[in-house]
Coordinates of C-alpha atoms and ligand atoms in Angstrom, one line a residue:
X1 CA 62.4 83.1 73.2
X2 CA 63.6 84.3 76.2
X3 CA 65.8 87.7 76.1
X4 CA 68.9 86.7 77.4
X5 CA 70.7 89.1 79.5
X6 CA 73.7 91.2 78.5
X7 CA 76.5 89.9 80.9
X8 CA 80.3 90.7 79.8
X9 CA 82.0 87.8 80.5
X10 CA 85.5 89.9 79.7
X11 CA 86.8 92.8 80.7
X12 CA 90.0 94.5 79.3
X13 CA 92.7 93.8 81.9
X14 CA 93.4 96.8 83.9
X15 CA 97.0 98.2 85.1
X16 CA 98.0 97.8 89.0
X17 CA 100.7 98.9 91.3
X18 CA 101.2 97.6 94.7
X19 CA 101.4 101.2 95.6
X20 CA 100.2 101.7 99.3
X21 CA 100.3 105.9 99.1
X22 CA 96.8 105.2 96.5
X23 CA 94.1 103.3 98.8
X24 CA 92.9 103.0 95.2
X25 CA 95.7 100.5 94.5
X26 CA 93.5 98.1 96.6
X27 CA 89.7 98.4 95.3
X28 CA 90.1 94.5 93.5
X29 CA 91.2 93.1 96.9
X30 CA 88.4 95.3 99.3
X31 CA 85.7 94.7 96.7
X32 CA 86.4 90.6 96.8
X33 CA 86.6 90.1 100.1
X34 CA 83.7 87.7 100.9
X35 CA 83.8 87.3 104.4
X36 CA 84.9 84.2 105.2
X37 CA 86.9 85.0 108.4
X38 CA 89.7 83.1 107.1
X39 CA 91.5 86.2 108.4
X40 CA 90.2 85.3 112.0
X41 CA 90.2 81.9 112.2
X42 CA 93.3 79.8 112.7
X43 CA 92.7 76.8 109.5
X44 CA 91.2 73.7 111.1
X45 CA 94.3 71.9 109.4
X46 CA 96.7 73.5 111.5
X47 CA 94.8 73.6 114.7
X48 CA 95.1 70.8 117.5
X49 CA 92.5 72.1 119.4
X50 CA 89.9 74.5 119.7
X51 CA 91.4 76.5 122.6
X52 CA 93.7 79.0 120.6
X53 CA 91.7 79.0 117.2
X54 CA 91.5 82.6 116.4
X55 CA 94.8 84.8 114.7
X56 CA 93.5 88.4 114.9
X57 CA 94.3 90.3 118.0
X58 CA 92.1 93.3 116.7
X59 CA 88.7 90.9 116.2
X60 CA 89.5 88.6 119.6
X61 CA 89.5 91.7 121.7
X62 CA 86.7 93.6 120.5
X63 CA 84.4 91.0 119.6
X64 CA 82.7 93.4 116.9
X65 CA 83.2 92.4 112.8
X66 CA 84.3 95.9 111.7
X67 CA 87.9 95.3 113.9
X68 CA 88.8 92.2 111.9
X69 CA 90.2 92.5 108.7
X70 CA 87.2 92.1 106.5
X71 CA 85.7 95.1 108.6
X72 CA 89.1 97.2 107.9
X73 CA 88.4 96.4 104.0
X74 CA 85.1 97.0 104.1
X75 CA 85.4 100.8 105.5
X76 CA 88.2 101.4 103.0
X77 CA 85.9 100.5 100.2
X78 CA 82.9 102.5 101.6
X79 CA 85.7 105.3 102.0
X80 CA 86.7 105.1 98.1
X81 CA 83.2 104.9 97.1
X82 CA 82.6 107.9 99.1
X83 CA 79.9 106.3 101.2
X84 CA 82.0 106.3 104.6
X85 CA 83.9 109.2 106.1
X86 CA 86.2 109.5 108.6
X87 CA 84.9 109.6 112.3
X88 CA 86.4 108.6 115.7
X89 CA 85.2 105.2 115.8
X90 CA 87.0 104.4 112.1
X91 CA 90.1 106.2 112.7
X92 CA 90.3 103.8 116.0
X93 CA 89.2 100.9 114.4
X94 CA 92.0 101.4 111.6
X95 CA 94.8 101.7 114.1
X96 CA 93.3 99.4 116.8
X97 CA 95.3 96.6 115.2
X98 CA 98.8 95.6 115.4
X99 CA 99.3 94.9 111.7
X100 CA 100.5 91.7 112.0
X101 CA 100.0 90.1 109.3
X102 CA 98.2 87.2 110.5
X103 CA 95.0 88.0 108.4
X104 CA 97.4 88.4 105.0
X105 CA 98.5 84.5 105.8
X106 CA 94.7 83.4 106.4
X107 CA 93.3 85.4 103.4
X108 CA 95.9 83.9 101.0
X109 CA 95.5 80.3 102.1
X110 CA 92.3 81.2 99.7
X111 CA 92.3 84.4 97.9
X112 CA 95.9 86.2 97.8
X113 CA 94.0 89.2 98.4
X114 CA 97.0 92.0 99.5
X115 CA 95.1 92.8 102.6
X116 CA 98.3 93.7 104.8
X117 CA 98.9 96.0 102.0
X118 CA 95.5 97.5 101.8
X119 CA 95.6 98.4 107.0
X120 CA 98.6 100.1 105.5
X121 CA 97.5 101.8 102.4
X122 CA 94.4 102.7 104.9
X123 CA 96.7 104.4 107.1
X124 CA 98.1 106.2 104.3
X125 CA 95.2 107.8 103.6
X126 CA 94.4 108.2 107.1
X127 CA 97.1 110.6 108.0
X128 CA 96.6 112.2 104.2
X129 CA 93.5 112.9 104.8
X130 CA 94.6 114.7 108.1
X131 CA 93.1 112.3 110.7
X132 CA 95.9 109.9 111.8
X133 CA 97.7 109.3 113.4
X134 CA 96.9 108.9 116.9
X135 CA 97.6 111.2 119.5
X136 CA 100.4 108.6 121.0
X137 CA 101.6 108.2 117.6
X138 CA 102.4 111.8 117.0
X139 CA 104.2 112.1 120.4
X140 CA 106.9 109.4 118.7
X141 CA 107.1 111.4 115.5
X142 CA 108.0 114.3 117.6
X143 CA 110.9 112.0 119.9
X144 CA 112.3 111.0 116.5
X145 CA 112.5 114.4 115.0
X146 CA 113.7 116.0 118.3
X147 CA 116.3 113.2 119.5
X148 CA 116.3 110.4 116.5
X149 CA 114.7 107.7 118.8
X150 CA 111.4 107.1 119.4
X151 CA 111.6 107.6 123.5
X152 CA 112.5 111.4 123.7
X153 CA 115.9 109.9 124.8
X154 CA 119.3 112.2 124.8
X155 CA 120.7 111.3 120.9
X156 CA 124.3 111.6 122.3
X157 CA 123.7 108.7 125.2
X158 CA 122.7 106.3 121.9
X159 CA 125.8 103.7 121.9
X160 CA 125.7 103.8 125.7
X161 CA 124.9 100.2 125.6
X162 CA 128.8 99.5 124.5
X163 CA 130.5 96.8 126.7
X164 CA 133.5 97.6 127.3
X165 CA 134.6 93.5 126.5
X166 CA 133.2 93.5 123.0
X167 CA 133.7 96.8 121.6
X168 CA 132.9 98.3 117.9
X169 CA 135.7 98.2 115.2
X170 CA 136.2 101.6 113.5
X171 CA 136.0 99.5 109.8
X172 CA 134.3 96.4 109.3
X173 CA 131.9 94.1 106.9
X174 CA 129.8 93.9 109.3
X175 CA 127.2 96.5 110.6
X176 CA 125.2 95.9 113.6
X177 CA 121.7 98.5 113.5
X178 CA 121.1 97.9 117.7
X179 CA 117.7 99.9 117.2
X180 CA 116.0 101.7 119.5
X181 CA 114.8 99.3 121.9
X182 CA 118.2 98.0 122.6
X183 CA 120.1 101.0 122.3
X184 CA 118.1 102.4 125.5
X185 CA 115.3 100.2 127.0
X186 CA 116.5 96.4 126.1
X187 CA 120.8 97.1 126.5
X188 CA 121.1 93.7 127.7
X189 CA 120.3 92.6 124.2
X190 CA 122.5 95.2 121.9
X191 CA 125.4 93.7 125.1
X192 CA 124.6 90.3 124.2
X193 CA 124.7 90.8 120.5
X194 CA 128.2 92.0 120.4
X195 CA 129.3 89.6 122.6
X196 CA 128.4 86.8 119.9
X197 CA 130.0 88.6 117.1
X198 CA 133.5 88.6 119.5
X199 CA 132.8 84.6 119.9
X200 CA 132.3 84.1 116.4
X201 CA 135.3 86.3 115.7
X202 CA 133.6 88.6 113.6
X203 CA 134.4 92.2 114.1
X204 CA 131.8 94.9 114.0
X205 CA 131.4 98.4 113.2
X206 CA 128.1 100.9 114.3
X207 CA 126.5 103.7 112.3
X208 CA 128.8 106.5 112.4
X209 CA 125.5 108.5 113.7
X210 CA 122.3 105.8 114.2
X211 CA 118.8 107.0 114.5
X212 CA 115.7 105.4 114.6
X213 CA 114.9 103.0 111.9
X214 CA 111.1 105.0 111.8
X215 CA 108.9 101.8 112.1
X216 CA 106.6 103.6 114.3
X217 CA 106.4 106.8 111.8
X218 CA 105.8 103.7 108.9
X219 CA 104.0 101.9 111.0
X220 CA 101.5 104.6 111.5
X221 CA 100.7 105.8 107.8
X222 CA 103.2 108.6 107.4
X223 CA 104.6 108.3 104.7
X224 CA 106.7 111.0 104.2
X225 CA 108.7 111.0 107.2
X226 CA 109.3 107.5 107.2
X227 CA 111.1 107.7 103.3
X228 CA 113.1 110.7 104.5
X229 CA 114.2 108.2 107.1
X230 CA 114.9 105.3 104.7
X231 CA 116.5 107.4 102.5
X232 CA 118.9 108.6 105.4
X233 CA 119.7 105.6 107.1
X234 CA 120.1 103.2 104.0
X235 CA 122.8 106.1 102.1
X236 CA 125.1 106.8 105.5
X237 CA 125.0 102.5 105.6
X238 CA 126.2 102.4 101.9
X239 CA 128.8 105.4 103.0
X240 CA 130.5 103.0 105.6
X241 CA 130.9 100.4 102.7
X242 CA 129.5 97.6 104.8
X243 CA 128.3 94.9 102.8
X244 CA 126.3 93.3 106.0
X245 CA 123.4 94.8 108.1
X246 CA 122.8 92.8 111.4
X247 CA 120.0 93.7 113.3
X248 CA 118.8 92.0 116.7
X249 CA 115.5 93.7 116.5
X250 CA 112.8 92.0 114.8
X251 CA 110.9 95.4 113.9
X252 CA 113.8 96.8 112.5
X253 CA 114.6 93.8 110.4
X254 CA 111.3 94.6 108.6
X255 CA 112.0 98.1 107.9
X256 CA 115.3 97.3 106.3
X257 CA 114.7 94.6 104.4
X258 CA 111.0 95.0 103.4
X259 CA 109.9 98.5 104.2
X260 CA 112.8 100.6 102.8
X261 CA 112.7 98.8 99.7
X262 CA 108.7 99.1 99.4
X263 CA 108.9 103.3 100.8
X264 CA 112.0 104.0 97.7
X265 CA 110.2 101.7 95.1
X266 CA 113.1 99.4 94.7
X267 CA 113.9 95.8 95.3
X268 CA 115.8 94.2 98.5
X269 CA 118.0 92.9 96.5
X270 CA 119.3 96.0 95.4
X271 CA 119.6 97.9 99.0
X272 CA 123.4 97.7 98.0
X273 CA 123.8 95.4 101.5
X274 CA 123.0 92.3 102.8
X275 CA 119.8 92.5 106.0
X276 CA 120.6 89.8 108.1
X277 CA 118.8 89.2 111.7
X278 CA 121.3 87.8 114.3
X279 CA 119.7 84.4 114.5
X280 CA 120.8 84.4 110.7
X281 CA 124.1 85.8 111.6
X282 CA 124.1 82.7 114.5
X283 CA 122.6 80.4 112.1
X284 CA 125.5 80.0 109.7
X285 CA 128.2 80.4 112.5
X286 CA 126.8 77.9 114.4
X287 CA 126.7 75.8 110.7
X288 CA 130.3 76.5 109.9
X289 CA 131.4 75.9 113.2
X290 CA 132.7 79.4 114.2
X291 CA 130.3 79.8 117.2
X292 CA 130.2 76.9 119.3
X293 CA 127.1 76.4 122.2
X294 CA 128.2 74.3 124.9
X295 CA 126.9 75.9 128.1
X296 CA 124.0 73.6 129.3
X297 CA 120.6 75.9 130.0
X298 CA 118.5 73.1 131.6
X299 CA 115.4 74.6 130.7
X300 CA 111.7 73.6 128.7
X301 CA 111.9 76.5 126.4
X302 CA 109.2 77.6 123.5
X303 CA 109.5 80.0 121.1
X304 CA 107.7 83.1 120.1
X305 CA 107.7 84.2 116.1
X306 CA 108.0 87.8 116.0
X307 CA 105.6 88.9 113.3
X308 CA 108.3 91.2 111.8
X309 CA 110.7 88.2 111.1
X310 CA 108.4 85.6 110.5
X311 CA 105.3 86.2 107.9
X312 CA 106.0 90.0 107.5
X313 CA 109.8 89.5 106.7
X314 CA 109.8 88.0 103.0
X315 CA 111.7 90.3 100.4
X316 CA 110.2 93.5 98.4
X317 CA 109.8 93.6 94.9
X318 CA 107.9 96.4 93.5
X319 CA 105.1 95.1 91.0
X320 CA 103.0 97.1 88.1
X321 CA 101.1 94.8 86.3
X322 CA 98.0 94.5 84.4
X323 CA 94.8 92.1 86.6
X324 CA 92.1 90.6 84.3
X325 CA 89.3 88.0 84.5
X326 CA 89.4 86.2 87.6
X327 CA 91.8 88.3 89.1
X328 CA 94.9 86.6 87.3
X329 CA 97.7 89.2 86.4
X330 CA 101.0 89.6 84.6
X331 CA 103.3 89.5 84.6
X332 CA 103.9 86.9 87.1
X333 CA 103.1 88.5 90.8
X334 CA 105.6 86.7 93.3
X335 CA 103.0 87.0 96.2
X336 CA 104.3 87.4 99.7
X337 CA 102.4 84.4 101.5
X338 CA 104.4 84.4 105.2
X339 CA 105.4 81.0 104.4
X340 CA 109.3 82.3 103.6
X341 CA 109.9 84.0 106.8
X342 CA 112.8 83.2 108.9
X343 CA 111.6 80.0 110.9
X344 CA 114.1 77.5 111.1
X345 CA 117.2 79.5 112.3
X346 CA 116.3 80.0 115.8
X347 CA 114.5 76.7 116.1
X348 CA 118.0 75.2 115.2
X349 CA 120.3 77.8 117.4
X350 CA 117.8 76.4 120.5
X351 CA 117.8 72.8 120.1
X352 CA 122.0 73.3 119.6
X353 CA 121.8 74.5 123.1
X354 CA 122.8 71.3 125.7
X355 CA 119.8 70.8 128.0
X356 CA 117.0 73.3 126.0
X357 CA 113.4 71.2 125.6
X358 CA 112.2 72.9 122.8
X359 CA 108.5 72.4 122.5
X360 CA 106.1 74.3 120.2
X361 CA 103.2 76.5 121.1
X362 CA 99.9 75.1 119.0
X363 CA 99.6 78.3 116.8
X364 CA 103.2 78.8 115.4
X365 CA 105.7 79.5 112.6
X366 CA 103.1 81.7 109.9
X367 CA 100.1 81.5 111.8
X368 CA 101.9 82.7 115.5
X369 CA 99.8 84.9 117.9
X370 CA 101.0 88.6 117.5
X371 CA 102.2 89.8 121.0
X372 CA 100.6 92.8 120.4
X373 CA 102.9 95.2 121.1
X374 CA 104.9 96.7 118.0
X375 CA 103.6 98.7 115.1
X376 CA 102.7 101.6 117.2
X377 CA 100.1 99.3 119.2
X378 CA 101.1 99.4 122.5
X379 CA 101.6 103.5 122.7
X380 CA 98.5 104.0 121.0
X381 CA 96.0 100.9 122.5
X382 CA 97.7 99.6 125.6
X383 CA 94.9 97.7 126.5
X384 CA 95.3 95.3 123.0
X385 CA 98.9 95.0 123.5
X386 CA 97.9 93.7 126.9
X387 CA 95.4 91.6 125.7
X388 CA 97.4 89.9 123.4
X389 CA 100.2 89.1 125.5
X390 CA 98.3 87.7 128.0
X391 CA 96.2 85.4 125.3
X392 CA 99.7 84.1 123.9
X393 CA 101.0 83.8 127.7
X394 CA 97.9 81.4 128.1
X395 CA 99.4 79.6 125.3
X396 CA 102.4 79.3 127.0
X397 CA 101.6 78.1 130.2
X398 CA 99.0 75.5 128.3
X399 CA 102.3 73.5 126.8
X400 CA 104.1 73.9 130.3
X401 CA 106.9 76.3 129.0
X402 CA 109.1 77.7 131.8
X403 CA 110.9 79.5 129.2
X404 CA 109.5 82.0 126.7
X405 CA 111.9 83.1 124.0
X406 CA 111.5 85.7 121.1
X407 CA 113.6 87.7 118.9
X408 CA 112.4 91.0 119.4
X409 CA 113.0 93.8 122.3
X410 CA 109.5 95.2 121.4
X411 CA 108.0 91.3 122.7
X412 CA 110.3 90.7 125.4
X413 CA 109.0 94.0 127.0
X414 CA 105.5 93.3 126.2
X415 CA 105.5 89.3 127.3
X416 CA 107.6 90.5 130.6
X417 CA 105.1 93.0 131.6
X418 CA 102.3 90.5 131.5
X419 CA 103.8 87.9 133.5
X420 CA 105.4 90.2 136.2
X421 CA 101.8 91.5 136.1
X422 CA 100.2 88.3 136.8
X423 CA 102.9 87.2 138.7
X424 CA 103.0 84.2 136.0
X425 CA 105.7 81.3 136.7
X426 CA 107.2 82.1 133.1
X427 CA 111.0 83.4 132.2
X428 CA 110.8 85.7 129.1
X429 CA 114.5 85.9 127.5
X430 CA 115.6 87.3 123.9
X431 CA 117.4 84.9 122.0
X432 CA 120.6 86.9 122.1
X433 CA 120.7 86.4 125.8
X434 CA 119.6 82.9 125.6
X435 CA 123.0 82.2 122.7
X436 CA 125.3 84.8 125.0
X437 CA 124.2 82.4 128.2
X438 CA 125.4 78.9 126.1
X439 CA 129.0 80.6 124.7
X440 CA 132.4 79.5 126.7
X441 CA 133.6 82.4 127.8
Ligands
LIG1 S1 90.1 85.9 104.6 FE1 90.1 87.5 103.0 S2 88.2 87.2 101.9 FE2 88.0 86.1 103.8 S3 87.0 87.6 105.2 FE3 89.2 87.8 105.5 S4 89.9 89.4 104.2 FE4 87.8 88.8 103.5
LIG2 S1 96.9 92.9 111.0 FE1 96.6 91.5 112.8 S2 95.4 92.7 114.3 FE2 95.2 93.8 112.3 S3 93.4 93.0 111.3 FE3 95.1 91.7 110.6 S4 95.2 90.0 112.0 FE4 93.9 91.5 113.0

């Protein structure tokens, strides 16, 4: 008879953490990858067409495997085996990508593989190892140290965006975080933002002393900095007792709600403080009938998902566990699928709006087209944030949108650089602007 083999069908589960400073945290999910591209490939369920089929803006530019996410994984593993070291073309090819999430959504439509986990853990190591980040990145890192904003701009001309019409309160429940982007390049935004808190009769207070929320410096794999930042910003918020932080920038929602808790090990829930965005903030106003939008725009409007409130915005809950045969774990691991991001708010604050046609791009909600500019991408890689927009701008113009709306400085800038660019026949407008414009004065 036949020797039969000597296979372990069981292995003694193993302990985990979701730990992104140990690219060792992530060897189950590099090592079961299997290439399926579901990380490129929009699913044929949700696609009308074949025209705008693929969701990484990393693998559509550069046409080679190693930029999609499987590529990413698969230098990681080589890099823990100790097969693969660090050269030019890796380093690149780890921050040639706009960590959008869009390949997290696609891999756990089959595997719930942590893979948006594993680009940042990869980073992580990256500037650990002494190689990241970028040139362009550093430059930021040395803004934000120098002047607390990631442009190099004078700290004390921050709250310059103030109108005059809808100014702070010295105490108040409410917080608004403006960012950088709207403190300096995007004012119209932080201007429209505190124009709806005066409709909606809702007072607001600032920081006593804002700085840069440090998505960049997260963004890009260090660590360090971006705790010391988290640990900053999140105590002087607590010190001003507010028990609600309204941001109108879809980066810095992130960081607040997702990537403070996940840099200080703790759960959102226990930030001390509510993270709201303002379409949230608009949402319920608009629900309870505080904010009323009666101004007509007579307009065929679409609307953008900002990675960073959409997929990448679902709460933070640290997880140690134990993974065993067939990858199951326990305790129960809430995974973090994109499906919960924030979706319906602004859909519902733009169809409020008298005269808005509000029609949908074909890749949308969890599986949106990054615009390619935040997370340190457009600094670093112009050329993909350019890319990008102009693939989603083809999206735009395909549906016959005059209007393109997001809630994000970082994609208004990016989307309105392309058009005036290609001289395309396409309005780009934040949705503060868009709910300022419909408020009775
Ligand atoms: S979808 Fe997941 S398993 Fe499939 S290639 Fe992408 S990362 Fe690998
Ligand atoms: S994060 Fe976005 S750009 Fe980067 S590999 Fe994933 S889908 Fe591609």
């Amino acid at each position: 008879m036949a020797q039969q083999p000597n296979i372990r069908y069981y292995k003694p589960k193993e302990e985990f953490s979701l730990d992104i400073r140990d690219i060792e945290s992530f060897v189950y999910d590099m090592s079961r990858c299997i290439k399926c591209k579901g990380c490129t490939w929009v699913d044929h369920t949700y696609m009308p067409g074949a025209k705008f089929m693929t969701r990484c803006p990393s693998a559509t530019l550069y046409e080679y495997d190693a930029y999609g996410a499987y590529g990413k994984l698969r230098i990681a593993h080589g890099m823990v085996e100790g097969k693969v070291d660090w050269n030019e073309t890796a380093l690149e090819i780890v921050y040639a990508c706009t960590l959008c999430g869009a390949c997290d959504v696609g891999c756990k439509r089959n595997l719930d593989l942590e893979i948006e986990l594993t680009l940042e853990a990869l980073r992580v190591k990256a500037v650990r190892d002494g190689v990241g980040p970028m040139p362009a990145h550093k430059k930021i890192a040395e803004n934000i140290q120098k002047q607390h904003n990631m442009y190099g701009s004078p700290h004390d001309k921050r709250s310059a965006w103030v109108p005059q019409d809808a100014p702070p309160a010295d105490k108040a429940d409410l917080l608004y975080f403006a960012g950088c982007a709207a403190s300096y390049v995007n004012q119209e935004i932080a201007q429209s933002t505190a124009r709806i808190f005066k409709a909606a009769g809702t007072p607001y207070m600032l920081m006593p002393d804002e700085w840069c929320c440090g998505n960049t410096v997260f963004s890009v794999g260090m660590f360090d900095e971006a705790k010391a930042m988290a640990e900053r910003n999140i105590e002087e918020v607590r010190k001003t007792g507010a028990k609600t932080l309204v941001t109108s920038c879809a980066e810095g929602y992130r960081m607040w709600k997702v990537d403070y808790p996940k840099l200080l090990n703790m759960a959102t829930e226990d930030l001390g403080f509510e993270v709201l965005h303002l379409v949230e903030f608009v949402d319920e106003k608009v629900k309870n009938g505080a904010l009323t939008l009666t101004k007509p725009l007579d307009t065929r409007l679409t609307y953008h998902d900002a990675c960073s409130l959409s997929r990448l915005s679902e709460p933070w809950t640290p997880y140690t566990g134990k993974r065993g045969w067939m990858g199951c774990v326990e305790p129960r691991l809430k995974r973090r699928r994109g499906a919960n991001g924030v979706y319906a708010q602004p859909r519902e604050i733009l169809q409020e709006i008298p005269g808005v046609d509000l029609i949908e791009m074909p890749r949308t909600r969890e599986n949106a087209y990054c615009c390619g500019a935040g997370r340190g991408t457009k600094e670093a890689f112009p050329e993909l944030a350019q890319f990008s927009a102009n693939h989603r701008l083809e999206e735009v113009k395909e549906i016959g949108a005059e209007t393109l709306v997001s809630a994000c400085p970082f994609c208004k800038n990016n989307f309105n650089q392309a058009v005036r660019d290609n001289g395309d026949p396409v309005q780009v407008m934040d949705i503060s602007e868009v709910i300022c414009a419909s408020i009775e004065a």
